XYZ file of C-alpha atoms in Angstrom:
118
model
C 98.271 86.612 91.444
C 101.042 88.262 93.665
C 100.389 88.142 97.348
C 101.430 91.241 99.378
C 101.923 90.982 103.219
C 102.826 93.836 105.372
C 104.545 93.480 108.864
C 107.604 95.433 109.710
C 108.608 94.852 106.123
C 106.728 94.497 102.753
C 106.908 91.128 101.472
C 105.603 90.531 97.843
C 105.379 86.990 96.759
C 104.939 86.380 92.980
C 102.949 83.448 91.583
C 104.858 80.581 89.823
C 103.812 81.994 86.427
C 104.622 85.511 87.373
C 108.217 84.741 88.254
C 109.768 84.384 84.652
C 108.415 87.784 83.876
C 109.457 89.761 86.953
C 112.654 87.932 87.279
C 112.079 87.234 90.966
C 110.341 85.147 93.521
C 109.797 87.569 96.200
C 110.798 91.098 97.134
C 111.251 92.257 100.608
C 111.163 96.063 101.139
C 111.884 97.459 104.314
C 110.713 101.006 105.374
C 113.909 102.438 104.756
C 113.618 101.437 101.156
C 110.139 102.667 100.705
C 109.612 106.479 99.797
C 105.676 106.529 99.244
C 102.750 104.130 98.620
C 99.785 104.893 96.783
C 96.284 103.455 96.058
C 95.673 102.861 92.285
C 92.043 102.224 91.350
C 92.724 101.461 87.493
C 96.389 100.169 87.211
C 96.095 99.337 83.503
C 95.619 102.907 82.718
C 99.087 103.661 83.803
C 101.726 104.587 81.347
C 104.912 102.666 82.235
C 107.174 102.728 79.293
C 109.156 100.018 77.717
C 109.010 96.593 78.949
C 110.411 93.195 79.461
C 107.508 90.922 80.336
C 104.049 90.031 79.353
C 101.420 92.807 78.275
C 98.210 91.466 76.989
C 96.351 94.714 75.976
C 93.478 95.665 78.354
C 94.138 92.588 80.397
C 97.513 92.175 82.133
C 100.913 93.673 82.384
C 103.707 91.580 84.168
C 107.216 92.381 84.104
C 109.996 94.933 84.238
C 108.867 98.153 82.717
C 110.857 101.460 81.939
C 114.553 101.902 80.904
C 116.263 104.216 83.523
C 113.837 104.259 86.294
C 112.546 100.509 86.168
C 109.374 99.215 87.748
C 108.370 95.661 88.762
C 104.647 95.377 87.606
C 102.021 92.894 88.089
C 98.600 94.283 87.436
C 95.460 92.912 85.838
C 91.961 94.376 84.706
C 89.496 94.813 87.261
C 91.791 94.568 90.307
C 92.941 97.781 92.052
C 96.712 98.193 92.816
C 99.289 99.606 95.285
C 102.240 101.667 93.767
C 105.152 101.557 95.920
C 107.778 104.096 95.115
C 111.195 103.442 96.343
C 114.087 105.734 97.605
C 116.655 106.351 95.030
C 119.717 104.163 95.178
C 117.792 101.899 97.739
C 117.221 99.081 95.088
C 117.676 98.389 91.346
C 113.979 99.336 90.605
C 112.471 102.684 91.322
C 108.929 101.458 91.712
C 106.612 98.446 92.212
C 102.934 98.366 90.944
C 100.910 95.302 92.179
C 97.267 94.276 91.720
C 95.797 92.928 94.837
C 92.107 93.289 96.091
C 93.397 94.648 99.478
C 95.316 97.518 97.719
C 93.078 100.352 99.463
C 93.788 99.014 102.885
C 97.597 98.082 102.112
C 98.469 101.516 100.824
C 98.248 103.388 104.221
C 99.914 100.689 106.001
C 102.824 100.549 103.586
C 103.103 104.329 103.763
C 103.002 104.217 107.718
C 106.191 102.087 107.310
C 108.031 104.965 105.783
C 107.257 107.246 108.617
C 108.634 104.994 111.195
C 111.939 104.234 109.244
C 112.623 108.167 108.777
């Protein structure tokens, strides 16, 4: 499961088995890149378009999803997620959707980074 840390930047570290599907080891997001952050109670229900990655129906979704507005996704059943929407042009992806048990606490902390960066 990916680990999410928030200090002055958001750092997402993907586990060894997630890396081939998301095509990266870590993501570092500054407050200037983050547009919004939201708690998602049931991330498996999100429609996220075409994919390159792993999708086991009802169990997990990991990879790059979408065509024009790509999303980095690593979610699993029974674990809430935080969705981080990025400012247009700030990154090659438009959003990040990550399951983490701490999602409810992390979402407002990540959203606070956007306020301080503006």
